[in-house]
Amino acid sequence: MEFPIVRPRRLRVSDAMRRLVRETDLLPRDLIYPLFVTNGKNVKKPIASMPGVYQMSVDNVLKEGEECLKLGIPGVILFGIPAYKDEKGSSGYDPDEAVQKACAALKKEFPTLIVITDVCLCEYTSHGHCGLIEDGDVLNDPTLDLLARTALSHARAGADIVAPSDMMDGRVGAIRSALDGHGFEKIPVMSYAVKYASAFYGPFRDAAGSTPQFGDRRSYQMDPGNVREALKEIEQDLAEGADMLMVKPALSYMDVIRAVKEVTNVPVAAYNVSGEYSMIKAAAQNDWVDEKRVTLEMLLSMKRAGADMILTYFAKDAAAWLKEDM
């Protein structure tokens, strides 16, 4: 049998050749770094289930913002650890709370850093759910006003992008209306349009203190078995004024990222969530995997699947590794 003329290995013979023909690249500018911000000063409290991640006061968040810019990471997303909680999550739209203070401080100190804020109530409610509760049920429509108030408070504090993650129907429209009605028509909405009821959120709930006090979130977050429903969600959010879309989690939902990318022409974000992060960290600490190689391969796969940007707790490490390899 005559040996084939075509030899795919010709294009793999060296690192330079592989770089030349590479179809997908991962760059620091593709990454967004999540930060947990709390009240006080000089606070940097380790999160046991997320090695290398901390609850931080605004002064330490500023140090993170500066480091991100030096690494080429264009933005951060803020999650709040409030001073108080109640049934309505009113600390979420308190102008004197941690997220609002962090927004203002980051934009004053680093005007070019993109500051995104998570818009939800679960970190701020005493019951840990993402909306108002009545007779054990999460109320959809009455929650929309509180979400809009929260987003508006973030915009007033200086946020560049607001990102609703609650999964209430109609929240994008309510937020868009509130922003536009108060002169913030230039602030984009990054909708967590496709957020699954996932077991991969466990470490985040530890970090944010947002574990539900009863029940679970399956009545408003998506069923992991559905893809067509994801396309319905993005269609609705785009119609309500979403500027960007997010799929969460990322690692087990690559097919969903691809499906969303194929039917939309707006930027698509993927959230490399806490459970995905902690699994790699735990395996690396036991020398079961090469943390750098596994992390960069995973993030590249998310980019290849269609993500234009990736929210990841690995952002700083990944950016540093990528710079080393340039």
Tab-separated table of C-alpha atoms in Angstrom:
chain	number	residue	atom	x	y	z
A	1	MET	CA	0.000	0.000	0.000
A	2	GLU	CA	1.415	3.356	-1.030
A	3	PHE	CA	1.968	5.757	1.856
A	4	PRO	CA	-0.437	8.749	1.713
A	5	ILE	CA	0.871	12.021	0.324
A	6	VAL	CA	-1.082	13.977	2.914
A	7	ARG	CA	0.626	13.968	6.310
A	8	PRO	CA	-1.208	16.002	8.990
A	9	ARG	CA	1.832	15.661	11.260
A	10	ARG	CA	3.726	18.100	9.026
A	11	LEU	CA	1.810	20.905	10.688
A	12	ARG	CA	2.681	19.673	14.192
A	13	VAL	CA	6.447	19.356	13.906
A	14	SER	CA	7.371	22.340	16.101
A	15	ASP	CA	5.889	24.793	18.551
A	16	ALA	CA	6.269	27.578	15.987
A	17	MET	CA	4.409	25.551	13.358
A	18	ARG	CA	1.650	24.632	15.787
A	19	ARG	CA	1.202	28.287	16.729
A	20	LEU	CA	1.078	29.276	13.073
A	21	VAL	CA	-1.869	27.014	12.258
A	22	ARG	CA	-3.691	27.196	15.598
A	23	GLU	CA	-7.415	27.804	15.068
A	24	THR	CA	-8.250	29.146	18.534
A	25	ASP	CA	-6.119	31.254	20.858
A	26	LEU	CA	-6.643	32.058	24.524
A	27	LEU	CA	-5.467	35.523	25.582
A	28	PRO	CA	-5.504	37.455	28.873
A	29	ARG	CA	-7.990	39.885	27.328
A	30	ASP	CA	-10.515	37.012	27.120
A	31	LEU	CA	-10.687	36.696	30.921
A	32	ILE	CA	-12.810	38.337	33.616
A	33	TYR	CA	-11.797	37.979	37.272
A	34	PRO	CA	-14.530	37.428	39.919
A	35	LEU	CA	-14.035	39.203	43.264
A	36	PHE	CA	-15.895	38.853	46.565
A	37	VAL	CA	-16.041	42.269	48.213
A	38	THR	CA	-17.021	42.926	51.819
A	39	ASN	CA	-17.091	45.799	54.288
A	40	GLY	CA	-14.322	46.960	56.575
A	41	LYS	CA	-10.627	47.615	55.987
A	42	ASN	CA	-7.651	45.354	55.450
A	43	VAL	CA	-9.939	42.318	55.150
A	44	LYS	CA	-8.625	39.338	53.204
A	45	LYS	CA	-10.420	36.260	54.466
A	46	PRO	CA	-9.527	32.942	52.793
A	47	ILE	CA	-12.362	30.829	51.400
A	48	ALA	CA	-11.622	27.268	52.503
A	49	SER	CA	-13.385	25.579	49.593
A	50	MET	CA	-11.710	27.820	46.991
A	51	PRO	CA	-7.933	27.885	47.546
A	52	GLY	CA	-6.445	31.226	46.529
A	53	VAL	CA	-9.795	33.064	46.612
A	54	TYR	CA	-10.742	35.547	49.339
A	55	GLN	CA	-13.449	37.781	50.717
A	56	MET	CA	-11.832	41.210	50.534
A	57	SER	CA	-12.482	44.755	51.647
A	58	VAL	CA	-12.364	47.570	49.109
A	59	ASP	CA	-8.725	48.455	49.804
A	60	ASN	CA	-7.639	44.941	48.859
A	61	VAL	CA	-10.008	44.843	45.884
A	62	LEU	CA	-8.143	47.887	44.553
A	63	LYS	CA	-4.900	45.899	44.679
A	64	GLU	CA	-6.565	43.139	42.681
A	65	GLY	CA	-7.784	45.627	40.090
A	66	GLU	CA	-4.280	46.988	39.631
A	67	GLU	CA	-2.850	43.487	39.261
A	68	CYS	CA	-5.481	42.567	36.683
A	69	LEU	CA	-4.583	45.529	34.500
A	70	LYS	CA	-0.869	44.694	34.713
A	71	LEU	CA	-1.646	41.138	33.580
A	72	GLY	CA	-3.775	42.317	30.654
A	73	ILE	CA	-7.087	41.203	32.200
A	74	PRO	CA	-9.635	43.797	31.064
A	75	GLY	CA	-12.257	43.494	33.788
A	76	VAL	CA	-13.575	42.166	37.077
A	77	ILE	CA	-17.021	41.114	38.276
A	78	LEU	CA	-18.040	41.973	41.843
A	79	PHE	CA	-20.076	39.875	44.277
A	80	GLY	CA	-21.124	41.415	47.568
A	81	ILE	CA	-20.764	40.161	51.141
A	82	PRO	CA	-23.075	42.631	52.907
A	83	ALA	CA	-23.083	43.955	56.454
A	84	TYR	CA	-26.708	42.892	56.928
A	85	LYS	CA	-29.399	40.733	55.344
A	86	ASP	CA	-33.177	40.847	55.358
A	87	GLU	CA	-36.103	39.209	53.584
A	88	LYS	CA	-36.068	41.794	50.790
A	89	GLY	CA	-32.325	41.852	50.181
A	90	SER	CA	-32.275	45.604	50.741
A	91	SER	CA	-28.510	45.664	51.300
A	92	GLY	CA	-28.224	44.820	47.607
A	93	TYR	CA	-29.254	48.333	46.644
A	94	ASP	CA	-27.786	50.152	49.647
A	95	PRO	CA	-25.437	52.863	48.277
A	96	ASP	CA	-23.200	52.453	51.334
A	97	GLU	CA	-22.648	48.736	50.836
A	98	ALA	CA	-19.470	46.985	49.681
A	99	VAL	CA	-20.204	46.529	45.961
A	100	GLN	CA	-21.241	50.144	45.492
A	101	LYS	CA	-18.150	51.396	47.345
A	102	ALA	CA	-15.904	49.057	45.356
A	103	CYS	CA	-17.394	50.242	42.045
A	104	ALA	CA	-16.719	53.863	42.875
A	105	ALA	CA	-13.201	53.197	44.157
A	106	LEU	CA	-12.167	51.014	41.224
A	107	LYS	CA	-13.436	53.452	38.593
A	108	LYS	CA	-11.752	56.379	40.327
A	109	GLU	CA	-8.418	54.580	40.629
A	110	PHE	CA	-8.485	52.593	37.374
A	111	PRO	CA	-10.796	54.237	34.806
A	112	THR	CA	-9.902	51.745	32.068
A	113	LEU	CA	-10.761	48.663	34.134
A	114	ILE	CA	-14.161	47.232	33.168
A	115	VAL	CA	-16.229	46.792	36.332
A	116	ILE	CA	-19.117	44.346	36.076
A	117	THR	CA	-21.556	43.796	38.932
A	118	ASP	CA	-23.558	40.693	39.673
A	119	VAL	CA	-27.221	41.666	40.094
A	120	CYS	CA	-29.036	39.193	42.298
A	121	LEU	CA	-30.571	39.012	45.761
A	122	CYS	CA	-29.289	35.684	47.065
A	123	GLU	CA	-26.229	37.206	48.781
A	124	TYR	CA	-28.438	39.823	50.435
A	125	THR	CA	-31.555	37.929	51.542
A	126	SER	CA	-31.856	36.281	54.936
A	127	HIS	CA	-33.352	33.179	53.280
A	128	GLY	CA	-30.703	32.877	50.539
A	129	HIS	CA	-33.093	32.819	47.587
A	130	CYS	CA	-32.883	35.120	44.571
A	131	GLY	CA	-36.260	36.772	45.082
A	132	LEU	CA	-39.054	37.641	47.472
A	133	ILE	CA	-40.679	34.727	49.275
A	134	GLU	CA	-44.351	34.099	49.976
A	135	ASP	CA	-45.599	30.803	51.425
A	136	GLY	CA	-42.324	29.153	50.479
A	137	ASP	CA	-42.526	30.241	46.842
A	138	VAL	CA	-40.138	32.616	45.068
A	139	LEU	CA	-42.255	35.438	43.636
A	140	ASN	CA	-41.266	36.490	40.141
A	141	ASP	CA	-42.890	39.824	39.327
A	142	PRO	CA	-42.540	41.535	42.741
A	143	THR	CA	-38.830	40.679	42.653
A	144	LEU	CA	-38.224	42.593	39.407
A	145	ASP	CA	-38.414	46.012	41.046
A	146	LEU	CA	-35.786	45.049	43.634
A	147	LEU	CA	-33.461	43.752	40.931
A	148	ALA	CA	-33.915	46.960	38.941
A	149	ARG	CA	-33.157	49.021	42.055
A	150	THR	CA	-30.012	46.973	42.660
A	151	ALA	CA	-28.799	47.394	39.074
A	152	LEU	CA	-29.527	51.122	39.220
A	153	SER	CA	-27.541	51.496	42.444
A	154	HIS	CA	-24.576	49.798	40.749
A	155	ALA	CA	-24.804	52.077	37.718
A	156	ARG	CA	-24.903	55.134	39.970
A	157	ALA	CA	-21.779	53.861	41.741
A	158	GLY	CA	-19.895	53.602	38.446
A	159	ALA	CA	-20.413	50.047	37.145
A	160	ASP	CA	-19.619	49.632	33.454
A	161	ILE	CA	-21.830	46.557	32.992
A	162	VAL	CA	-24.621	45.063	35.105
A	163	ALA	CA	-25.118	41.306	35.043
A	164	PRO	CA	-28.433	39.917	36.362
A	165	SER	CA	-28.021	36.316	37.531
A	166	ASP	CA	-31.326	35.694	39.304
A	167	MET	CA	-33.213	33.948	36.457
A	168	MET	CA	-36.510	35.733	37.121
A	169	ASP	CA	-38.623	36.071	33.961
A	170	GLY	CA	-38.645	39.647	32.683
A	171	ARG	CA	-35.684	40.883	34.733
A	172	VAL	CA	-33.701	42.142	31.736
A	173	GLY	CA	-36.595	44.313	30.583
A	174	ALA	CA	-37.142	45.693	34.076
A	175	ILE	CA	-33.455	46.524	34.498
A	176	ARG	CA	-33.166	48.029	31.019
A	177	SER	CA	-36.186	50.226	31.676
A	178	ALA	CA	-34.806	51.418	35.025
A	179	LEU	CA	-31.383	52.201	33.590
A	180	ASP	CA	-32.762	54.039	30.574
A	181	GLY	CA	-35.249	55.939	32.689
A	182	HIS	CA	-32.471	57.341	34.874
A	183	GLY	CA	-29.977	58.341	32.192
A	184	PHE	CA	-27.924	55.135	32.084
A	185	GLU	CA	-28.863	54.059	28.587
A	186	LYS	CA	-25.157	53.505	27.789
A	187	ILE	CA	-24.722	50.816	30.462
A	188	PRO	CA	-24.835	47.316	28.879
A	189	VAL	CA	-26.709	44.397	30.408
A	190	MET	CA	-24.831	41.102	30.484
A	191	SER	CA	-27.591	38.615	31.129
A	192	TYR	CA	-27.005	35.286	32.818
A	193	ALA	CA	-29.520	34.119	30.240
A	194	VAL	CA	-28.615	30.448	30.538
A	195	LYS	CA	-28.016	29.552	34.166
A	196	TYR	CA	-28.494	25.946	35.149
A	197	ALA	CA	-29.507	24.528	38.530
A	198	SER	CA	-26.049	23.048	38.955
A	199	ALA	CA	-24.242	21.163	41.695
A	200	PHE	CA	-21.049	22.974	40.649
A	201	TYR	CA	-21.989	26.132	42.605
A	202	GLY	CA	-21.251	24.720	46.055
A	203	PRO	CA	-17.980	26.549	46.807
A	204	PHE	CA	-19.425	29.856	45.560
A	205	ARG	CA	-22.304	29.593	48.014
A	206	ASP	CA	-19.752	29.049	50.747
A	207	ALA	CA	-17.844	32.133	49.567
A	208	ALA	CA	-20.879	34.377	49.192
A	209	GLY	CA	-22.928	33.027	52.093
A	210	SER	CA	-25.803	32.454	49.689
A	211	THR	CA	-26.910	28.882	50.384
A	212	PRO	CA	-30.743	28.725	50.442
A	213	GLN	CA	-32.126	28.272	53.941
A	214	PHE	CA	-34.831	25.975	52.567
A	215	GLY	CA	-35.540	24.161	49.318
A	216	ASP	CA	-33.409	24.780	46.251
A	217	ARG	CA	-33.368	26.955	43.123
A	218	ARG	CA	-34.682	24.483	40.579
A	219	SER	CA	-37.966	26.365	40.171
A	220	TYR	CA	-36.127	29.289	38.565
A	221	GLN	CA	-32.731	28.005	37.394
A	222	MET	CA	-32.677	25.763	34.328
A	223	ASP	CA	-32.831	21.973	34.233
A	224	PRO	CA	-29.418	20.530	33.236
A	225	GLY	CA	-31.049	18.296	30.614
A	226	ASN	CA	-32.332	21.148	28.439
A	227	VAL	CA	-30.743	22.933	25.487
A	228	ARG	CA	-33.755	24.178	23.513
A	229	GLU	CA	-34.921	25.961	26.639
A	230	ALA	CA	-31.593	27.808	26.668
A	231	LEU	CA	-32.281	29.139	23.182
A	232	LYS	CA	-35.723	30.264	24.309
A	233	GLU	CA	-34.181	32.098	27.265
A	234	ILE	CA	-31.660	33.973	25.125
A	235	GLU	CA	-34.328	34.941	22.595
A	236	GLN	CA	-36.430	36.448	25.360
A	237	ASP	CA	-33.518	38.277	26.996
A	238	LEU	CA	-32.351	39.732	23.691
A	239	ALA	CA	-35.862	40.963	22.988
A	240	GLU	CA	-35.833	42.691	26.392
A	241	GLY	CA	-32.567	44.490	25.636
A	242	ALA	CA	-29.700	42.224	26.729
A	243	ASP	CA	-26.390	43.283	25.156
A	244	MET	CA	-24.381	40.198	26.128
A	245	LEU	CA	-25.315	36.671	27.128
A	246	MET	CA	-23.813	34.244	29.600
A	247	VAL	CA	-23.844	30.465	29.950
A	248	LYS	CA	-23.259	29.132	33.459
A	249	PRO	CA	-21.634	26.714	34.289
A	250	ALA	CA	-19.187	26.262	31.418
A	251	LEU	CA	-17.280	22.990	31.693
A	252	SER	CA	-20.257	20.614	31.578
A	253	TYR	CA	-22.187	22.832	29.157
A	254	MET	CA	-19.818	23.255	26.198
A	255	ASP	CA	-22.572	22.087	23.847
A	256	VAL	CA	-24.833	24.833	25.168
A	257	ILE	CA	-22.149	27.489	24.646
A	258	ARG	CA	-21.811	26.320	21.039
A	259	ALA	CA	-25.580	26.241	20.499
A	260	VAL	CA	-25.975	29.777	21.875
A	261	LYS	CA	-23.065	31.060	19.800
A	262	GLU	CA	-24.507	29.646	16.608
A	263	VAL	CA	-27.838	31.455	16.907
A	264	THR	CA	-26.806	34.881	18.171
A	265	ASN	CA	-24.588	37.743	17.050
A	266	VAL	CA	-23.960	39.307	20.484
A	267	PRO	CA	-20.956	38.556	22.729
A	268	VAL	CA	-21.232	35.289	24.650
A	269	ALA	CA	-19.648	34.814	28.068
A	270	ALA	CA	-19.001	31.536	29.862
A	271	TYR	CA	-18.677	31.258	33.632
A	272	ASN	CA	-16.006	28.804	34.741
A	273	VAL	CA	-17.689	28.318	38.103
A	274	SER	CA	-16.425	27.631	41.611
A	275	GLY	CA	-16.874	23.852	41.577
A	276	GLU	CA	-14.910	23.569	38.341
A	277	TYR	CA	-12.153	25.713	39.851
A	278	SER	CA	-12.018	23.823	43.144
A	279	MET	CA	-11.871	20.391	41.504
A	280	ILE	CA	-8.734	21.341	39.583
A	281	LYS	CA	-7.211	23.008	42.646
A	282	ALA	CA	-7.820	19.884	44.757
A	283	ALA	CA	-6.407	17.568	42.105
A	284	ALA	CA	-3.351	19.782	41.632
A	285	GLN	CA	-2.688	19.937	45.367
A	286	ASN	CA	-2.566	16.129	45.342
A	287	ASP	CA	-0.256	16.106	42.296
A	288	TRP	CA	-2.875	14.284	40.274
A	289	VAL	CA	-2.861	16.844	37.436
A	290	ASP	CA	-0.602	19.572	36.074
A	291	GLU	CA	-2.552	22.653	37.183
A	292	LYS	CA	-1.200	24.973	34.500
A	293	ARG	CA	-1.744	22.619	31.573
A	294	VAL	CA	-5.172	21.421	32.705
A	295	THR	CA	-6.400	24.957	33.398
A	296	LEU	CA	-5.221	26.425	30.110
A	297	GLU	CA	-6.628	23.460	28.180
A	298	MET	CA	-9.981	23.838	29.905
A	299	LEU	CA	-10.189	27.590	29.256
A	300	LEU	CA	-9.099	27.157	25.639
A	301	SER	CA	-11.856	24.581	25.211
A	302	MET	CA	-14.426	27.094	26.436
A	303	LYS	CA	-13.116	29.634	23.953
A	304	ARG	CA	-13.188	27.015	21.175
A	305	ALA	CA	-16.781	26.166	22.056
A	306	GLY	CA	-17.741	29.766	21.307
A	307	ALA	CA	-17.146	31.892	24.410
A	308	ASP	CA	-15.970	35.408	23.634
A	309	MET	CA	-15.052	35.963	27.268
A	310	ILE	CA	-14.601	33.693	30.271
A	311	LEU	CA	-15.309	34.546	33.895
A	312	THR	CA	-12.856	32.469	35.891
A	313	TYR	CA	-11.169	32.382	39.290
A	314	PHE	CA	-8.088	31.224	37.374
A	315	ALA	CA	-7.903	34.558	35.518
A	316	LYS	CA	-4.761	35.910	37.189
A	317	ASP	CA	-2.893	32.607	37.098
A	318	ALA	CA	-3.960	31.942	33.517
A	319	ALA	CA	-2.949	35.415	32.360
A	320	ALA	CA	0.471	35.032	33.979
A	321	TRP	CA	0.979	31.616	32.397
A	322	LEU	CA	-0.075	32.907	28.992
A	323	LYS	CA	2.405	35.763	29.234
A	324	GLU	CA	5.154	33.302	30.131
A	325	ASP	CA	4.397	31.299	26.985
A	326	MET	CA	4.285	34.253	24.586
